Amino acid sequence: MSVGLCVFLLIFIHWQDEKSYEQWNPDRENIYLVENFNASFGTMPVSSYPEIFESKEMFSEIEDATIFNDWGKKKISFGNNSAYVSAGATVSSFFNFFPFEKVAGSFKNALSDVNKVALSEETAKLLFADDYLNSIGKTVKLEVDDKSYIVTAVYKKPLGKTVIKPDFVFMNPFMENSKTQWTSYSYYGFFKIKPGSDIKVLEEKISKKNAVRR
């Protein structure tokens, strides 16, 4: 009985910890990570680009879609200041899914093209020091592709537990090559589902569509 109770408590503690993630997001009940099943690899938490965005256009249950990939720590610099911080590659709908608190700039077109970047407040302070609130419109350089990017927004990272906590985000540079690659499972994809939608029915419709595509 003691062993059984210990196992139960461990499972319960783990379950409680899992439930504590993303509580900061007011839309968390309607946001779903898209998974795929492959006979060779089993269940995968990644998707192809067309699967995510063509599904949004085809199925009315899907209100919005986005992708996000954590690229690990990358160097970002402004003048003589630089920092190695976590990079997030995403698309323009990112802030519709993850409503970080805005500090400066605007989220509306923050990631509307491949020349823009949004910074966390911590990163902005590392690069611009006390003048970080005036960083909007200034140019930073990323080691990802040795290109210059215009700062469009500064945001606060969530205080609660979350797996989405990039120090800066920019538009994924490989999207154009991925738009027709249905079997290239390269992206963490998310759907925002309209309240009241039948998730099981939607899963079946997407699975049938993908089976035909493949």
PDB file of C-alpha atoms in Angstrom:
ATOM      1  CA  MET A   1       0.000   0.000   0.000  1.00  0.00           C
ATOM      2  CA  SER A   2       2.863   2.385   0.843  1.00  0.00           C
ATOM      3  CA  VAL A   3       4.440   1.834  -2.599  1.00  0.00           C
ATOM      4  CA  GLY A   4       1.095   2.388  -4.306  1.00  0.00           C
ATOM      5  CA  LEU A   5       0.519   5.604  -2.366  1.00  0.00           C
ATOM      6  CA  CYS A   6       3.994   6.893  -3.263  1.00  0.00           C
ATOM      7  CA  VAL A   7       3.432   6.171  -6.953  1.00  0.00           C
ATOM      8  CA  PHE A   8       0.051   7.918  -6.825  1.00  0.00           C
ATOM      9  CA  LEU A   9       1.558  10.983  -5.157  1.00  0.00           C
ATOM     10  CA  LEU A  10       4.377  11.177  -7.705  1.00  0.00           C
ATOM     11  CA  ILE A  11       1.906  10.954 -10.591  1.00  0.00           C
ATOM     12  CA  PHE A  12      -0.358  13.543  -8.962  1.00  0.00           C
ATOM     13  CA  ILE A  13       2.539  15.977  -8.375  1.00  0.00           C
ATOM     14  CA  HIS A  14       3.669  15.571 -12.005  1.00  0.00           C
ATOM     15  CA  TRP A  15       0.103  16.111 -13.249  1.00  0.00           C
ATOM     16  CA  GLN A  16      -0.239  19.262 -11.145  1.00  0.00           C
ATOM     17  CA  ASP A  17       3.053  20.564 -12.517  1.00  0.00           C
ATOM     18  CA  GLU A  18       1.936  19.909 -16.103  1.00  0.00           C
ATOM     19  CA  LYS A  19      -1.337  21.768 -15.466  1.00  0.00           C
ATOM     20  CA  SER A  20       0.544  24.781 -14.132  1.00  0.00           C
ATOM     21  CA  TYR A  21       2.075  25.607 -17.514  1.00  0.00           C
ATOM     22  CA  GLU A  22       0.622  28.358 -19.739  1.00  0.00           C
ATOM     23  CA  GLN A  23      -1.839  29.526 -17.073  1.00  0.00           C
ATOM     24  CA  TRP A  24      -0.847  33.111 -17.936  1.00  0.00           C
ATOM     25  CA  ASN A  25      -2.413  32.803 -21.412  1.00  0.00           C
ATOM     26  CA  PRO A  26      -6.122  33.792 -21.424  1.00  0.00           C
ATOM     27  CA  ASP A  27      -6.730  31.732 -24.608  1.00  0.00           C
ATOM     28  CA  ARG A  28      -5.033  28.567 -23.356  1.00  0.00           C
ATOM     29  CA  GLU A  29      -8.224  26.464 -23.477  1.00  0.00           C
ATOM     30  CA  ASN A  30      -8.582  27.055 -27.215  1.00  0.00           C
ATOM     31  CA  ILE A  31      -4.936  26.683 -28.291  1.00  0.00           C
ATOM     32  CA  TYR A  32      -3.717  23.261 -29.419  1.00  0.00           C
ATOM     33  CA  LEU A  33      -0.286  21.948 -30.357  1.00  0.00           C
ATOM     34  CA  VAL A  34      -0.642  19.927 -33.571  1.00  0.00           C
ATOM     35  CA  GLU A  35       0.786  16.398 -33.488  1.00  0.00           C
ATOM     36  CA  ASN A  36       1.283  13.907 -36.319  1.00  0.00           C
ATOM     37  CA  PHE A  37       1.592  10.139 -36.459  1.00  0.00           C
ATOM     38  CA  ASN A  38       4.096   8.439 -38.717  1.00  0.00           C
ATOM     39  CA  ALA A  39       4.520   4.662 -39.009  1.00  0.00           C
ATOM     40  CA  SER A  40       8.297   5.025 -38.796  1.00  0.00           C
ATOM     41  CA  PHE A  41       8.567   7.591 -36.006  1.00  0.00           C
ATOM     42  CA  GLY A  42       5.295   7.254 -34.103  1.00  0.00           C
ATOM     43  CA  THR A  43       3.646  10.356 -32.664  1.00  0.00           C
ATOM     44  CA  MET A  44       5.560  13.545 -33.428  1.00  0.00           C
ATOM     45  CA  PRO A  45       4.931  17.014 -31.941  1.00  0.00           C
ATOM     46  CA  VAL A  46       5.933  18.650 -35.240  1.00  0.00           C
ATOM     47  CA  SER A  47       4.083  19.474 -38.451  1.00  0.00           C
ATOM     48  CA  SER A  48       4.697  20.613 -41.994  1.00  0.00           C
ATOM     49  CA  TYR A  49       4.135  24.223 -42.980  1.00  0.00           C
ATOM     50  CA  PRO A  50       1.306  23.531 -45.486  1.00  0.00           C
ATOM     51  CA  GLU A  51      -0.483  21.236 -43.045  1.00  0.00           C
ATOM     52  CA  ILE A  52      -0.785  24.081 -40.556  1.00  0.00           C
ATOM     53  CA  PHE A  53      -1.735  26.950 -42.823  1.00  0.00           C
ATOM     54  CA  GLU A  54      -3.826  25.144 -45.452  1.00  0.00           C
ATOM     55  CA  SER A  55      -5.824  23.546 -42.632  1.00  0.00           C
ATOM     56  CA  LYS A  56      -6.622  27.028 -41.344  1.00  0.00           C
ATOM     57  CA  GLU A  57      -8.056  27.975 -44.747  1.00  0.00           C
ATOM     58  CA  MET A  58      -9.982  24.725 -45.210  1.00  0.00           C
ATOM     59  CA  PHE A  59     -11.652  24.176 -41.844  1.00  0.00           C
ATOM     60  CA  SER A  60     -13.928  26.763 -40.274  1.00  0.00           C
ATOM     61  CA  GLU A  61     -13.253  25.431 -36.763  1.00  0.00           C
ATOM     62  CA  ILE A  62      -9.731  26.856 -36.928  1.00  0.00           C
ATOM     63  CA  GLU A  63      -9.743  30.534 -36.035  1.00  0.00           C
ATOM     64  CA  ASP A  64      -6.015  31.084 -36.472  1.00  0.00           C
ATOM     65  CA  ALA A  65      -2.725  29.230 -36.907  1.00  0.00           C
ATOM     66  CA  THR A  66       0.917  29.859 -36.102  1.00  0.00           C
ATOM     67  CA  ILE A  67       4.280  28.144 -35.961  1.00  0.00           C
ATOM     68  CA  PHE A  68       7.123  28.556 -33.498  1.00  0.00           C
ATOM     69  CA  ASN A  69      10.570  27.015 -33.245  1.00  0.00           C
ATOM     70  CA  ASP A  70      13.077  27.559 -30.453  1.00  0.00           C
ATOM     71  CA  TRP A  71      16.447  28.046 -32.134  1.00  0.00           C
ATOM     72  CA  GLY A  72      18.436  28.032 -28.930  1.00  0.00           C
ATOM     73  CA  LYS A  73      20.852  30.793 -27.969  1.00  0.00           C
ATOM     74  CA  LYS A  74      21.964  33.100 -30.761  1.00  0.00           C
ATOM     75  CA  LYS A  75      24.039  36.255 -30.793  1.00  0.00           C
ATOM     76  CA  ILE A  76      22.216  39.534 -31.281  1.00  0.00           C
ATOM     77  CA  SER A  77      24.066  42.845 -31.317  1.00  0.00           C
ATOM     78  CA  PHE A  78      23.683  46.600 -31.474  1.00  0.00           C
ATOM     79  CA  GLY A  79      26.833  48.638 -31.880  1.00  0.00           C
ATOM     80  CA  ASN A  80      29.348  47.392 -29.325  1.00  0.00           C
ATOM     81  CA  ASN A  81      26.707  45.640 -27.227  1.00  0.00           C
ATOM     82  CA  SER A  82      25.785  42.016 -27.794  1.00  0.00           C
ATOM     83  CA  ALA A  83      24.100  39.117 -26.037  1.00  0.00           C
ATOM     84  CA  TYR A  84      23.660  35.371 -26.479  1.00  0.00           C
ATOM     85  CA  VAL A  85      19.972  34.783 -25.846  1.00  0.00           C
ATOM     86  CA  SER A  86      17.189  32.420 -26.931  1.00  0.00           C
ATOM     87  CA  ALA A  87      15.863  32.965 -30.457  1.00  0.00           C
ATOM     88  CA  GLY A  88      12.353  32.160 -31.641  1.00  0.00           C
ATOM     89  CA  ALA A  89      11.572  31.681 -35.348  1.00  0.00           C
ATOM     90  CA  THR A  90       7.901  32.245 -36.079  1.00  0.00           C
ATOM     91  CA  VAL A  91       5.334  34.095 -38.241  1.00  0.00           C
ATOM     92  CA  SER A  92       3.214  37.235 -38.013  1.00  0.00           C
ATOM     93  CA  SER A  93       0.407  35.542 -36.023  1.00  0.00           C
ATOM     94  CA  PHE A  94       2.705  34.753 -33.081  1.00  0.00           C
ATOM     95  CA  PHE A  95       1.443  37.518 -30.777  1.00  0.00           C
ATOM     96  CA  ASN A  96      -2.180  36.526 -31.464  1.00  0.00           C
ATOM     97  CA  PHE A  97      -1.431  33.223 -29.729  1.00  0.00           C
ATOM     98  CA  PHE A  98       0.986  34.358 -27.077  1.00  0.00           C
ATOM     99  CA  PRO A  99      -0.202  37.768 -25.825  1.00  0.00           C
ATOM    100  CA  PHE A 100       2.921  38.962 -24.067  1.00  0.00           C
ATOM    101  CA  GLU A 101       2.681  42.293 -22.306  1.00  0.00           C
ATOM    102  CA  LYS A 102       3.808  45.074 -24.636  1.00  0.00           C
ATOM    103  CA  VAL A 103       6.482  47.449 -23.339  1.00  0.00           C
ATOM    104  CA  ALA A 104       7.173  49.507 -26.484  1.00  0.00           C
ATOM    105  CA  GLY A 105       6.267  49.530 -30.175  1.00  0.00           C
ATOM    106  CA  SER A 106       3.340  47.599 -31.651  1.00  0.00           C
ATOM    107  CA  PHE A 107       2.463  43.933 -32.113  1.00  0.00           C
ATOM    108  CA  LYS A 108       0.180  44.634 -35.088  1.00  0.00           C
ATOM    109  CA  ASN A 109       2.854  44.366 -37.795  1.00  0.00           C
ATOM    110  CA  ALA A 110       5.768  43.427 -35.578  1.00  0.00           C
ATOM    111  CA  LEU A 111       6.671  40.350 -37.643  1.00  0.00           C
ATOM    112  CA  SER A 112       5.079  41.177 -40.981  1.00  0.00           C
ATOM    113  CA  ASP A 113       8.252  40.595 -43.001  1.00  0.00           C
ATOM    114  CA  VAL A 114      11.687  39.022 -42.804  1.00  0.00           C
ATOM    115  CA  ASN A 115      13.435  42.263 -41.851  1.00  0.00           C
ATOM    116  CA  LYS A 116      11.757  42.746 -38.464  1.00  0.00           C
ATOM    117  CA  VAL A 117      12.465  41.530 -34.943  1.00  0.00           C
ATOM    118  CA  ALA A 118      10.741  41.861 -31.570  1.00  0.00           C
ATOM    119  CA  LEU A 119      12.816  41.857 -28.372  1.00  0.00           C
ATOM    120  CA  SER A 120      12.109  40.846 -24.815  1.00  0.00           C
ATOM    121  CA  GLU A 121      12.564  43.602 -22.268  1.00  0.00           C
ATOM    122  CA  GLU A 122      15.654  41.872 -20.872  1.00  0.00           C
ATOM    123  CA  THR A 123      17.281  41.652 -24.301  1.00  0.00           C
ATOM    124  CA  ALA A 124      16.428  45.258 -25.132  1.00  0.00           C
ATOM    125  CA  LYS A 125      18.101  46.378 -21.903  1.00  0.00           C
ATOM    126  CA  LEU A 126      21.235  44.360 -22.696  1.00  0.00           C
ATOM    127  CA  LEU A 127      21.519  46.004 -26.116  1.00  0.00           C
ATOM    128  CA  PHE A 128      20.263  49.535 -25.448  1.00  0.00           C
ATOM    129  CA  ALA A 129      20.766  49.952 -21.697  1.00  0.00           C
ATOM    130  CA  ASP A 130      18.638  52.755 -20.202  1.00  0.00           C
ATOM    131  CA  ASP A 131      17.528  53.845 -23.682  1.00  0.00           C
ATOM    132  CA  TYR A 132      15.785  50.525 -24.417  1.00  0.00           C
ATOM    133  CA  LEU A 133      12.306  52.099 -24.596  1.00  0.00           C
ATOM    134  CA  ASN A 134      13.558  54.094 -27.576  1.00  0.00           C
ATOM    135  CA  SER A 135      14.863  51.043 -29.441  1.00  0.00           C
ATOM    136  CA  ILE A 136      11.877  50.898 -31.818  1.00  0.00           C
ATOM    137  CA  GLY A 137      13.022  51.563 -35.374  1.00  0.00           C
ATOM    138  CA  LYS A 138      16.669  50.930 -34.596  1.00  0.00           C
ATOM    139  CA  THR A 139      18.671  48.215 -36.312  1.00  0.00           C
ATOM    140  CA  VAL A 140      20.197  45.140 -34.695  1.00  0.00           C
ATOM    141  CA  LYS A 141      22.231  42.328 -36.232  1.00  0.00           C
ATOM    142  CA  LEU A 142      21.579  38.593 -35.807  1.00  0.00           C
ATOM    143  CA  GLU A 143      24.256  35.939 -36.161  1.00  0.00           C
ATOM    144  CA  VAL A 144      21.581  33.577 -37.517  1.00  0.00           C
ATOM    145  CA  ASP A 145      22.112  34.940 -41.026  1.00  0.00           C
ATOM    146  CA  ASP A 146      24.404  37.939 -40.429  1.00  0.00           C
ATOM    147  CA  LYS A 147      21.576  40.250 -41.437  1.00  0.00           C
ATOM    148  CA  SER A 148      20.271  43.484 -39.959  1.00  0.00           C
ATOM    149  CA  TYR A 149      16.753  43.658 -38.515  1.00  0.00           C
ATOM    150  CA  ILE A 150      14.542  46.565 -37.489  1.00  0.00           C
ATOM    151  CA  VAL A 151      13.217  46.469 -33.921  1.00  0.00           C
ATOM    152  CA  THR A 152       9.416  46.702 -33.988  1.00  0.00           C
ATOM    153  CA  ALA A 153       8.355  45.810 -30.448  1.00  0.00           C
ATOM    154  CA  VAL A 154       9.600  45.183 -26.927  1.00  0.00           C
ATOM    155  CA  TYR A 155       7.668  42.736 -24.726  1.00  0.00           C
ATOM    156  CA  LYS A 156       7.741  41.240 -21.241  1.00  0.00           C
ATOM    157  CA  LYS A 157       8.186  37.492 -21.018  1.00  0.00           C
ATOM    158  CA  PRO A 158       5.487  35.702 -18.977  1.00  0.00           C
ATOM    159  CA  LEU A 159       6.109  35.335 -15.257  1.00  0.00           C
ATOM    160  CA  GLY A 160       4.289  32.013 -15.002  1.00  0.00           C
ATOM    161  CA  LYS A 161       5.486  28.617 -16.201  1.00  0.00           C
ATOM    162  CA  THR A 162       5.658  28.459 -19.982  1.00  0.00           C
ATOM    163  CA  VAL A 163       7.532  26.700 -22.769  1.00  0.00           C
ATOM    164  CA  ILE A 164       7.200  29.806 -24.974  1.00  0.00           C
ATOM    165  CA  LYS A 165       9.749  32.294 -23.627  1.00  0.00           C
ATOM    166  CA  PRO A 166      12.003  33.603 -26.420  1.00  0.00           C
ATOM    167  CA  ASP A 167      14.355  36.507 -25.811  1.00  0.00           C
ATOM    168  CA  PHE A 168      13.703  37.697 -29.343  1.00  0.00           C
ATOM    169  CA  VAL A 169      11.449  36.572 -32.197  1.00  0.00           C
ATOM    170  CA  PHE A 170      11.754  37.021 -35.940  1.00  0.00           C
ATOM    171  CA  MET A 171      10.086  35.580 -39.043  1.00  0.00           C
ATOM    172  CA  ASN A 172      11.273  32.081 -39.894  1.00  0.00           C
ATOM    173  CA  PRO A 173      13.608  32.479 -42.899  1.00  0.00           C
ATOM    174  CA  PHE A 174      12.907  29.012 -44.328  1.00  0.00           C
ATOM    175  CA  MET A 175       9.151  29.312 -44.793  1.00  0.00           C
ATOM    176  CA  GLU A 176       9.140  29.966 -48.534  1.00  0.00           C
ATOM    177  CA  ASN A 177      10.935  26.686 -49.210  1.00  0.00           C
ATOM    178  CA  SER A 178       8.520  24.820 -46.926  1.00  0.00           C
ATOM    179  CA  LYS A 179       5.187  25.945 -48.343  1.00  0.00           C
ATOM    180  CA  THR A 180       4.766  22.908 -50.615  1.00  0.00           C
ATOM    181  CA  GLN A 181       6.591  20.318 -48.517  1.00  0.00           C
ATOM    182  CA  TRP A 182       3.820  18.293 -46.921  1.00  0.00           C
ATOM    183  CA  THR A 183       6.128  15.650 -45.461  1.00  0.00           C
ATOM    184  CA  SER A 184       8.741  18.024 -44.061  1.00  0.00           C
ATOM    185  CA  TYR A 185       7.899  17.923 -40.347  1.00  0.00           C
ATOM    186  CA  SER A 186       9.962  20.924 -39.324  1.00  0.00           C
ATOM    187  CA  TYR A 187       7.650  23.171 -37.320  1.00  0.00           C
ATOM    188  CA  TYR A 188       5.847  23.245 -34.008  1.00  0.00           C
ATOM    189  CA  GLY A 189       2.388  24.212 -35.177  1.00  0.00           C
ATOM    190  CA  PHE A 190      -0.513  25.604 -33.181  1.00  0.00           C
ATOM    191  CA  PHE A 191      -4.207  26.021 -33.920  1.00  0.00           C
ATOM    192  CA  LYS A 192      -6.533  28.420 -32.151  1.00  0.00           C
ATOM    193  CA  ILE A 193      -9.885  26.664 -32.222  1.00  0.00           C
ATOM    194  CA  LYS A 194     -13.236  28.443 -32.171  1.00  0.00           C
ATOM    195  CA  PRO A 195     -15.058  27.827 -28.859  1.00  0.00           C
ATOM    196  CA  GLY A 196     -17.596  25.025 -29.077  1.00  0.00           C
ATOM    197  CA  SER A 197     -15.853  23.167 -31.896  1.00  0.00           C
ATOM    198  CA  ASP A 198     -15.751  19.364 -31.822  1.00  0.00           C
ATOM    199  CA  ILE A 199     -12.030  18.584 -31.619  1.00  0.00           C
ATOM    200  CA  LYS A 200     -12.440  14.888 -32.487  1.00  0.00           C
ATOM    201  CA  VAL A 201     -14.350  15.701 -35.658  1.00  0.00           C
ATOM    202  CA  LEU A 202     -11.751  18.270 -36.657  1.00  0.00           C
ATOM    203  CA  GLU A 203      -8.933  15.763 -36.052  1.00  0.00           C
ATOM    204  CA  GLU A 204     -10.628  13.247 -38.347  1.00  0.00           C
ATOM    205  CA  LYS A 205     -11.099  15.802 -41.114  1.00  0.00           C
ATOM    206  CA  ILE A 206      -7.478  16.951 -40.966  1.00  0.00           C
ATOM    207  CA  SER A 207      -6.211  13.353 -40.893  1.00  0.00           C
ATOM    208  CA  LYS A 208      -8.229  12.450 -44.004  1.00  0.00           C
ATOM    209  CA  LYS A 209      -6.972  15.532 -45.824  1.00  0.00           C
ATOM    210  CA  ASN A 210      -3.348  14.776 -44.964  1.00  0.00           C
ATOM    211  CA  ALA A 211      -3.701  11.140 -46.023  1.00  0.00           C
ATOM    212  CA  VAL A 212      -4.849  12.273 -49.473  1.00  0.00           C
ATOM    213  CA  ARG A 213      -2.013  14.802 -49.734  1.00  0.00           C
ATOM    214  CA  ARG A 214       0.631  12.203 -48.945  1.00  0.00           C
TER     215      ARG A 214
END
